[in-house]
């Protein structure tokens, strides 16, 4: 099939590359010319496991193309995927500026019938607006069939998730469009959920906000565990084994971040307020999440008797989660600002996110190329991302490189047993502190 994908970010690029891998001819369009040049040369502008390999293979097979020219990119396409950003607007709702621009731009270049597929996460009702607007401005004898096809990939495992998703959601009122979409996705062999446009849009928000709810729930339980001497890892394991609850997304820590959970939770809360149906659970989910990052910093400051002025803090991990270079919504941003504002120095390490971190962290942060470089003579280490190399770091090296052996683990990377019997002071989330000195 001849496909265009508009927007080559985490979603658009992975979608385009994977659709070409299963045999389609795909042209990815982006207004960012530098990005397009990078992609044409076979380099991925984002860090995603397995992506660059597939990118290069399919460019060589001549079925994956990149352009910033709409006319060239849209020529003779049967299906157009929309995958531009829908960031959080000033009032908390999803900002549809990019999407609206694309929709009015593409109309000028449509010369044949087409299926228009929205992958971007959009508020309920958006696809109906798209459909109405396009019908209003498009050439009358053209058929533009609109499909909502929300994306569920996770950053860091985006290629894997595309080929191994739990389900594909297709929303449309148009049977022919549904058939075309089912044909495109058949090679993935993933169950398809078919619904109307509005329900498809709602499935995306309900999924993300439910997962965010699980995380805030376990974080709230974790905080209570600390007060009453229980261990949240055991609690999560114990409740997760109940198949009605399920064990995933019950990892306590410094709260959820990223480009999706915070903004999508905000968008649905804003939508609820707009239709006069306040989302009480989600407001609490958001409140718990915002507090969670602060709790870790409060714990550090308290341990230093109320002041971290002139202390040096080693931060291990900056990205919002492991296996990505994305800093959008990363808890490290809030943590770094608070630490710098409190008068301490930061030596930071992340295996891939440093370049992106430089534009969002305070300018005072010093970046190191190795874990040892960050630990070197620091007063304590703070773990903010559970990168494999951090989780597997030999704990004796904390002792060797820090000026005082103390670790604050915001991701519960280590088992408590590892620190029992050592002389390293270890604080984590929702679990008893080990070797606490005061
Ligand atoms: N990042 C994720 O893991 C993820 C997962 C599921 C859904 N989503 C949703 O998918 C959408 C895209 O997210 P993302 O993270 O890939 O965004 P992104 O910001 O990484 O990428 C968006 C891309 O669109 C391009 N763009 C903007 N305006 C354009 C235009 N007029 N024409 C062509 N290209 C244009 C930008 O240059 C950029 O490359 C959002 O709605 C998001 O909520 C994201
Ligand atoms: O038990 C958990 C699981 C996750 N997180 C945190 O939650 C955030 C989001 O993690 P994850 O969901 O793995 O990453 P995303 O790439 O943001 O993916 C989410 O957001 C995407 C964008 O909408 C969706 O497509 C995915 O299905 C959804 O999982 C990160 O900060 C994680 O550290 C936890 O704190 N505890």
Coordinates of C-alpha atoms and ligand atoms in Angstrom, one line a residue:
X1 CA 0.0 0.0 0.0
X2 CA 1.1 3.6 -0.6
X3 CA 1.3 5.3 2.7
X4 CA 2.3 8.8 4.0
X5 CA 3.1 9.5 7.6
X6 CA 3.1 13.1 8.7
X7 CA 5.3 13.9 11.7
X8 CA 8.5 11.9 12.3
X9 CA 8.7 12.0 16.1
X10 CA 8.6 8.9 18.3
X11 CA 5.2 7.8 17.0
X12 CA 5.4 8.8 13.3
X13 CA 8.9 7.6 12.7
X14 CA 8.4 4.2 14.4
X15 CA 5.0 3.8 12.6
X16 CA 6.5 4.7 9.2
X17 CA 9.5 2.5 9.6
X18 CA 7.5 -0.5 10.8
X19 CA 4.9 -0.1 8.1
X20 CA 7.7 -0.2 5.5
X21 CA 9.2 -3.2 7.1
X22 CA 6.0 -5.2 6.5
X23 CA 6.1 -4.3 2.8
X24 CA 4.4 -0.9 2.3
X25 CA 5.8 2.0 0.4
X26 CA 6.0 4.7 3.0
X27 CA 6.9 8.4 2.7
X28 CA 7.4 10.2 6.0
X29 CA 6.8 14.0 6.0
X30 CA 8.2 16.4 8.5
X31 CA 8.5 20.2 8.5
X32 CA 11.8 19.9 10.3
X33 CA 14.2 19.9 7.3
X34 CA 17.3 19.0 9.5
X35 CA 15.5 15.9 10.8
X36 CA 14.5 14.9 7.3
X37 CA 18.1 15.2 6.2
X38 CA 19.3 13.1 9.1
X39 CA 16.7 10.4 8.4
X40 CA 17.5 10.3 4.7
X41 CA 21.1 9.6 5.7
X42 CA 19.9 6.5 7.6
X43 CA 20.4 8.0 11.1
X44 CA 17.7 8.0 13.7
X45 CA 17.3 11.4 15.5
X46 CA 15.9 9.5 18.5
X47 CA 17.2 6.7 20.6
X48 CA 15.0 3.6 20.2
X49 CA 16.3 0.1 20.2
X50 CA 16.2 -1.6 16.8
X51 CA 14.9 1.5 15.0
X52 CA 18.1 2.6 13.1
X53 CA 18.6 -0.8 11.7
X54 CA 15.1 -1.1 10.2
X55 CA 15.4 2.5 9.0
X56 CA 18.5 1.7 7.0
X57 CA 17.3 -1.6 5.7
X58 CA 14.0 -0.1 4.3
X59 CA 15.7 3.0 2.9
X60 CA 18.0 0.6 1.0
X61 CA 14.9 -1.4 -0.2
X62 CA 13.7 1.9 -1.5
X63 CA 10.3 1.6 0.2
X64 CA 11.0 4.2 2.9
X65 CA 11.3 7.9 1.9
X66 CA 11.6 11.2 3.8
X67 CA 10.6 14.6 2.7
X68 CA 9.6 18.0 3.9
X69 CA 7.6 18.7 0.8
X70 CA 3.9 17.9 1.2
X71 CA 3.2 17.8 -2.6
X72 CA 5.9 15.3 -3.2
X73 CA 5.1 13.3 0.0
X74 CA 1.3 13.0 -0.5
X75 CA 1.3 12.2 -4.2
X76 CA -0.8 9.1 -5.0
X77 CA -1.1 8.0 -1.3
X78 CA -3.9 5.7 -0.3
X79 CA -3.5 6.2 3.4
X80 CA -2.2 9.2 5.4
X81 CA -1.3 8.8 9.0
X82 CA -1.2 11.9 11.2
X83 CA 1.4 11.7 13.9
X84 CA 2.3 15.3 14.9
X85 CA 2.5 16.4 18.5
X86 CA -0.5 17.4 20.6
X87 CA 1.3 19.0 23.5
X88 CA -0.3 20.4 26.6
X89 CA -1.8 23.8 26.1
X90 CA -1.7 26.6 28.6
X91 CA -5.0 25.6 30.1
X92 CA -4.1 22.0 30.4
X93 CA -6.0 20.8 27.4
X94 CA -4.3 19.2 24.3
X95 CA -3.0 21.9 21.9
X96 CA -4.2 20.9 18.4
X97 CA -2.3 23.7 16.6
X98 CA 0.1 21.3 14.8
X99 CA -2.8 18.9 13.8
X100 CA -5.0 21.7 12.6
X101 CA -2.2 23.1 10.5
X102 CA -1.5 19.7 8.9
X103 CA -5.2 19.2 8.2
X104 CA -5.6 22.5 6.4
X105 CA -2.3 22.0 4.5
X106 CA -2.9 18.5 3.2
X107 CA -6.2 19.4 1.6
X108 CA -4.3 21.4 -1.0
X109 CA -2.4 18.3 -2.2
X110 CA -5.2 15.7 -2.2
X111 CA -5.9 14.5 -5.7
X112 CA -7.3 11.0 -5.0
X113 CA -9.5 9.2 -2.5
X114 CA -7.7 8.7 0.8
X115 CA -8.0 7.2 4.3
X116 CA -6.9 9.8 6.9
X117 CA -5.7 8.1 10.1
X118 CA -5.2 10.0 13.3
X119 CA -2.4 8.4 15.4
X120 CA -1.9 11.5 17.5
X121 CA -3.6 11.5 20.9
X122 CA -6.6 13.8 20.5
X123 CA -9.5 14.9 22.7
X124 CA -12.8 13.2 22.2
X125 CA -14.6 14.7 19.2
X126 CA -11.5 15.8 17.3
X127 CA -11.7 13.3 14.5
X128 CA -15.3 14.4 13.9
X129 CA -14.1 18.0 13.5
X130 CA -11.3 16.9 11.2
X131 CA -13.8 15.0 9.1
X132 CA -16.2 18.0 9.0
X133 CA -13.5 20.5 8.2
X134 CA -11.9 18.4 5.4
X135 CA -15.3 17.7 3.9
X136 CA -15.9 21.5 3.9
X137 CA -12.6 22.4 2.2
X138 CA -11.7 19.4 0.1
X139 CA -12.5 19.0 -3.6
X140 CA -16.1 17.7 -3.6
X141 CA -15.6 14.6 -5.7
X142 CA -12.9 13.2 -3.4
X143 CA -13.6 10.8 -0.6
X144 CA -11.6 11.4 2.6
X145 CA -12.4 8.6 5.1
X146 CA -11.4 9.4 8.6
X147 CA -10.1 6.8 11.1
X148 CA -9.0 7.2 14.7
X149 CA -6.1 4.8 15.4
X150 CA -4.6 5.8 18.7
X151 CA -1.0 4.6 19.4
X152 CA 0.0 2.6 22.5
X153 CA 3.7 2.2 22.0
X154 CA 6.0 2.9 24.9
X155 CA 9.2 4.9 24.4
X156 CA 12.3 2.7 24.8
X157 CA 10.5 -0.3 23.4
X158 CA 8.6 1.4 20.5
X159 CA 9.6 -1.0 17.7
X160 CA 9.0 -4.1 19.9
X161 CA 5.6 -2.7 20.9
X162 CA 4.6 -2.0 17.3
X163 CA 5.1 -5.6 16.3
X164 CA 3.8 -7.0 19.6
X165 CA 1.1 -4.7 20.8
X166 CA -1.8 -6.1 22.9
X167 CA -4.4 -4.6 20.5
X168 CA -4.9 -2.2 17.7
X169 CA -7.7 0.2 18.1
X170 CA -9.6 1.4 15.0
X171 CA -12.4 3.9 15.2
X172 CA -14.5 4.9 12.2
X173 CA -18.0 5.1 10.9
X174 CA -16.8 4.0 7.4
X175 CA -16.7 0.3 6.7
X176 CA -14.5 0.6 3.6
X177 CA -11.9 2.6 5.6
X178 CA -12.0 -0.1 8.3
X179 CA -11.3 -2.8 5.7
X180 CA -8.3 -0.9 4.4
X181 CA -6.9 -0.5 7.8
X182 CA -7.4 -4.1 8.7
X183 CA -5.6 -5.1 5.6
X184 CA -2.7 -2.8 6.5
X185 CA -2.4 -4.3 10.0
X186 CA -3.0 -7.9 9.1
X187 CA 0.8 -8.8 9.0
X188 CA 1.2 -7.7 12.6
X189 CA -1.2 -10.4 13.7
X190 CA -2.4 -8.3 16.7
X191 CA -6.1 -8.3 17.8
X192 CA -8.1 -5.4 16.4
X193 CA -10.7 -3.5 18.4
X194 CA -13.2 -1.8 16.2
X195 CA -15.3 1.0 17.4
X196 CA -16.7 4.5 16.6
X197 CA -14.5 7.6 16.4
X198 CA -15.3 9.0 19.9
X199 CA -14.8 5.7 21.7
X200 CA -11.4 5.1 20.0
X201 CA -10.3 8.5 21.2
X202 CA -11.5 7.8 24.7
X203 CA -9.8 4.4 24.8
X204 CA -6.5 6.1 24.4
X205 CA -7.1 8.6 27.3
X206 CA -8.7 5.9 29.5
X207 CA -5.7 3.6 29.0
X208 CA -3.1 6.2 29.8
X209 CA -4.9 7.6 32.8
X210 CA -5.7 4.2 34.2
X211 CA -2.0 3.3 34.0
X212 CA -1.1 6.6 35.7
X213 CA -3.7 5.8 38.3
X214 CA -2.0 2.5 39.1
X215 CA 1.3 4.2 39.5
X216 CA 0.0 7.0 41.8
X217 CA -1.9 4.3 43.8
X218 CA 1.2 2.3 44.4
X219 CA 3.2 5.4 45.2
X220 CA 0.6 6.4 47.8
X221 CA 0.7 2.9 49.3
X222 CA 4.5 3.2 49.2
X223 CA 4.5 6.4 51.2
X224 CA 2.2 4.9 53.8
X225 CA 4.5 1.8 53.9
X226 CA 7.4 4.1 54.9
X227 CA 5.3 5.4 57.8
X228 CA 4.3 2.0 59.1
X229 CA 7.4 -0.1 58.3
X230 CA 6.1 -2.2 55.4
X231 CA 7.9 -2.9 52.2
X232 CA 6.1 -1.7 49.0
X233 CA 7.9 -4.2 46.7
X234 CA 6.4 -7.1 48.7
X235 CA 3.1 -5.4 48.8
X236 CA 3.0 -4.8 45.0
X237 CA 4.0 -8.4 44.5
X238 CA 1.4 -9.6 46.8
X239 CA -1.5 -7.6 45.3
X240 CA -0.2 -8.0 41.7
X241 CA -0.5 -11.8 41.9
X242 CA -4.2 -11.3 42.0
X243 CA -5.1 -11.6 38.3
X244 CA -7.9 -9.0 38.8
X245 CA -5.2 -6.5 39.7
X246 CA -2.2 -7.6 37.7
X247 CA 1.4 -7.0 38.6
X248 CA 2.4 -4.5 35.9
X249 CA 2.7 -0.7 36.5
X250 CA 2.9 -1.2 40.2
X251 CA 6.5 -0.1 40.5
X252 CA 6.8 2.6 43.2
X253 CA 9.2 5.4 42.6
X254 CA 9.5 9.1 42.1
X255 CA 6.3 9.3 40.0
X256 CA 5.5 9.0 36.4
X257 CA 6.9 11.4 33.7
X258 CA 7.3 11.4 30.0
X259 CA 5.5 13.1 27.2
X260 CA 2.2 11.3 27.7
X261 CA 0.9 10.5 31.2
X262 CA 1.3 14.0 32.6
X263 CA -0.3 15.7 29.6
X264 CA -3.0 13.2 28.9
X265 CA -4.1 13.2 32.5
X266 CA -4.2 17.0 32.4
X267 CA -6.2 16.9 29.1
X268 CA -8.8 14.6 30.5
X269 CA -9.2 16.6 33.7
X270 CA -9.6 19.7 31.6
X271 CA -12.1 18.0 29.4
X272 CA -14.1 16.8 32.4
X273 CA -14.2 20.4 33.8
X274 CA -15.3 21.7 30.5
X275 CA -18.3 19.4 30.3
X276 CA -19.0 20.0 34.0
X277 CA -18.0 16.5 35.1
X278 CA -14.9 16.9 37.4
X279 CA -12.6 13.9 37.3
X280 CA -12.0 13.5 41.1
X281 CA -9.9 10.3 40.9
X282 CA -7.6 11.8 38.2
X283 CA -7.1 15.0 40.1
X284 CA -5.8 13.0 43.0
X285 CA -3.6 10.9 40.7
X286 CA -2.0 14.1 39.5
X287 CA -1.7 15.5 43.0
X288 CA 0.0 12.4 44.3
X289 CA 2.4 12.3 41.3
X290 CA 3.4 15.9 41.7
X291 CA 4.1 15.4 45.4
X292 CA 6.1 12.2 44.8
X293 CA 9.1 13.9 43.3
X294 CA 9.2 16.4 46.1
X295 CA 9.1 13.7 48.7
X296 CA 12.5 12.3 47.6
X297 CA 14.1 15.7 47.7
X298 CA 12.6 16.4 51.1
X299 CA 14.0 13.1 52.3
X300 CA 17.5 14.1 51.1
X301 CA 17.4 17.5 52.7
X302 CA 16.1 16.1 56.0
X303 CA 18.9 13.6 56.0
X304 CA 21.4 16.5 55.8
X305 CA 19.7 18.1 58.8
X306 CA 17.7 20.6 56.8
X307 CA 20.3 22.0 54.4
X308 CA 22.2 20.7 51.4
X309 CA 23.9 24.0 50.8
X310 CA 27.4 23.4 49.3
X311 CA 26.9 19.7 49.2
X312 CA 27.6 17.8 46.0
X313 CA 24.9 15.4 44.8
X314 CA 25.5 12.8 42.2
X315 CA 22.5 12.2 40.0
X316 CA 22.4 8.9 38.2
X317 CA 19.9 8.8 35.3
X318 CA 18.1 11.8 33.8
X319 CA 15.8 10.5 31.1
X320 CA 12.1 10.1 32.2
X321 CA 12.6 6.3 32.0
X322 CA 15.3 3.8 30.9
X323 CA 16.1 3.1 27.3
X324 CA 15.1 6.5 26.0
X325 CA 16.9 9.9 25.5
X326 CA 13.6 11.7 26.0
X327 CA 13.6 14.4 28.8
X328 CA 10.0 15.5 28.3
X329 CA 8.3 15.4 31.7
X330 CA 11.4 13.8 33.4
X331 CA 11.2 13.9 37.2
X332 CA 14.9 14.8 37.0
X333 CA 14.0 18.3 35.9
X334 CA 12.1 19.1 39.1
X335 CA 14.7 17.3 41.3
X336 CA 17.6 19.2 39.7
X337 CA 15.9 22.6 40.1
X338 CA 15.1 22.0 43.7
X339 CA 18.7 20.8 44.5
X340 CA 20.3 23.7 42.7
X341 CA 17.8 26.2 44.4
X342 CA 18.8 24.7 47.8
X343 CA 22.4 25.6 47.1
X344 CA 23.9 22.2 46.3
X345 CA 26.0 21.2 43.3
X346 CA 25.0 18.4 40.9
X347 CA 27.2 16.0 39.0
X348 CA 24.9 14.2 36.6
X349 CA 25.2 11.1 34.5
X350 CA 23.0 9.5 31.9
X351 CA 24.1 7.2 29.2
X352 CA 22.1 8.8 26.4
X353 CA 19.9 11.8 27.6
X354 CA 22.6 14.4 28.4
X355 CA 22.3 16.4 25.2
X356 CA 18.5 16.7 25.6
X357 CA 19.0 17.3 29.4
X358 CA 21.2 20.4 28.8
X359 CA 18.2 22.3 27.4
X360 CA 15.9 21.6 30.3
X361 CA 18.0 21.3 33.4
X362 CA 19.5 24.2 35.3
X363 CA 22.6 25.6 33.6
X364 CA 24.6 24.9 36.8
X365 CA 24.4 21.1 36.4
X366 CA 27.8 19.5 35.6
X367 CA 27.6 16.4 33.3
X368 CA 29.9 13.5 33.6
X369 CA 30.6 10.7 31.1
X370 CA 30.7 7.8 33.6
X371 CA 28.9 6.8 36.8
X372 CA 32.2 7.0 38.6
X373 CA 32.7 10.6 37.3
X374 CA 29.4 11.6 38.8
X375 CA 30.0 9.8 42.1
X376 CA 33.5 11.2 42.6
X377 CA 33.6 12.6 46.1
X378 CA 29.9 13.5 46.1
X379 CA 28.1 13.6 49.4
X380 CA 25.5 11.1 48.2
X381 CA 24.1 9.5 45.1
X382 CA 20.5 9.9 43.8
X383 CA 19.1 7.4 41.3
X384 CA 16.4 8.9 39.1
X385 CA 16.3 6.5 36.1
X386 CA 16.6 2.7 36.3
X387 CA 19.0 2.2 33.4
X388 CA 20.4 -1.4 33.3
X389 CA 23.9 -0.2 34.0
X390 CA 22.7 1.6 37.1
X391 CA 20.6 -1.3 38.4
X392 CA 23.6 -3.6 37.9
X393 CA 26.2 -1.2 39.4
X394 CA 28.4 -3.0 42.0
X395 CA 27.3 -1.3 45.2
X396 CA 30.8 -1.5 46.6
X397 CA 31.7 1.2 44.1
X398 CA 29.4 3.7 45.9
X399 CA 31.6 3.2 48.9
X400 CA 34.7 3.6 46.9
X401 CA 33.7 6.8 45.0
X402 CA 31.4 8.8 47.2
X403 CA 32.8 11.0 50.0
X404 CA 30.2 9.4 52.2
X405 CA 28.5 6.1 51.2
X406 CA 24.8 7.1 50.9
X407 CA 22.3 6.3 48.2
X408 CA 18.8 7.7 47.6
X409 CA 17.2 5.4 45.1
X410 CA 14.1 6.9 43.5
X411 CA 13.5 3.8 41.4
X412 CA 14.0 1.0 43.9
X413 CA 16.7 -0.4 41.6
X414 CA 18.3 -2.6 44.3
X415 CA 17.1 -5.3 46.7
X416 CA 17.4 -4.3 50.3
X417 CA 19.4 -7.5 50.9
X418 CA 22.2 -6.1 48.8
X419 CA 22.8 -3.3 51.3
X420 CA 22.2 -5.4 54.4
X421 CA 25.6 -6.1 56.0
X422 CA 27.3 -3.3 53.9
X423 CA 28.2 0.0 55.4
X424 CA 26.3 1.9 52.7
X425 CA 23.3 3.9 53.8
X426 CA 20.5 3.1 51.4
X427 CA 17.2 5.0 51.1
X428 CA 14.5 4.0 48.6
X429 CA 10.8 4.5 48.1
X430 CA 8.3 2.7 50.3
X431 CA 10.9 0.4 51.9
X432 CA 12.7 0.6 55.2
X433 CA 16.0 2.6 55.0
X434 CA 19.1 0.4 55.4
X435 CA 22.1 1.5 57.6
X436 CA 20.4 4.8 58.4
X437 CA 22.7 6.9 60.6
X438 CA 20.2 9.4 61.9
Ligands
LIG1 N1 5.8 9.6 22.4 C1 5.0 8.5 22.6 O1 5.5 7.5 23.2 C2 3.6 8.4 22.2 C3 2.9 7.2 22.3 C4 1.6 7.2 21.9 C5 1.0 8.3 21.4 N2 1.7 9.5 21.3 C6 1.0 10.7 20.8 O2 1.4 10.8 19.4 C7 1.6 12.1 19.0 C8 3.0 12.4 18.6 O3 3.9 12.2 19.7 P1 5.5 12.2 19.5 O4 6.0 11.9 20.8 O5 5.8 11.3 18.4 O6 5.7 13.7 19.0 P2 7.1 14.4 18.7 O7 7.0 15.8 19.2 O8 8.2 13.5 19.0 O9 7.1 14.5 17.1 C9 6.2 15.3 16.3 C10 6.8 15.6 15.0 O10 5.8 16.3 14.2 C11 6.5 17.2 13.4 N3 5.6 18.2 12.9 C12 5.0 19.3 13.6 N4 4.3 20.0 12.8 C13 4.3 19.4 11.5 C14 3.7 19.7 10.3 N5 2.9 20.7 10.1 N6 4.0 18.9 9.2 C15 4.8 17.8 9.4 N7 5.4 17.5 10.5 C16 5.2 18.3 11.6 C17 7.6 17.7 14.3 O11 8.6 18.4 13.6 C18 8.0 16.4 15.0 O12 9.1 15.8 14.3 C19 1.1 12.9 20.2 O13 -0.2 13.2 20.1 C20 1.3 12.0 21.4 O14 0.5 12.3 22.5 C21 3.0 9.6 21.7
LIG2 O1 5.3 0.7 37.4 C1 5.6 1.8 36.8 C2 5.6 1.9 35.4 C3 6.0 3.2 34.9 N1 6.4 4.2 35.7 C4 6.8 5.5 35.1 O2 5.7 5.9 34.3 C5 6.2 6.7 33.2 C6 5.7 6.2 31.9 O3 6.3 4.9 31.6 P1 5.8 4.1 30.4 O4 4.4 3.9 30.3 O5 6.7 2.8 30.3 O6 6.4 5.0 29.2 P2 5.7 5.9 28.0 O7 6.6 5.8 26.9 O8 5.4 7.2 28.5 O9 4.4 5.1 27.6 C7 3.1 5.5 28.0 O10 2.6 6.5 27.3 C8 2.5 6.3 25.9 C9 2.1 7.6 25.2 O11 0.7 7.8 25.2 C10 1.6 5.1 25.6 O12 1.5 4.9 24.2 C11 2.0 3.9 26.4 O13 1.1 2.8 26.2 C12 2.2 4.2 27.8 O14 2.7 3.1 28.6 C13 7.7 6.7 33.4 O15 8.2 7.8 34.0 C14 8.0 5.4 34.2 O16 9.2 5.5 34.9 C15 6.4 4.0 37.1 O17 6.8 4.9 37.8 N2 6.0 2.8 37.6

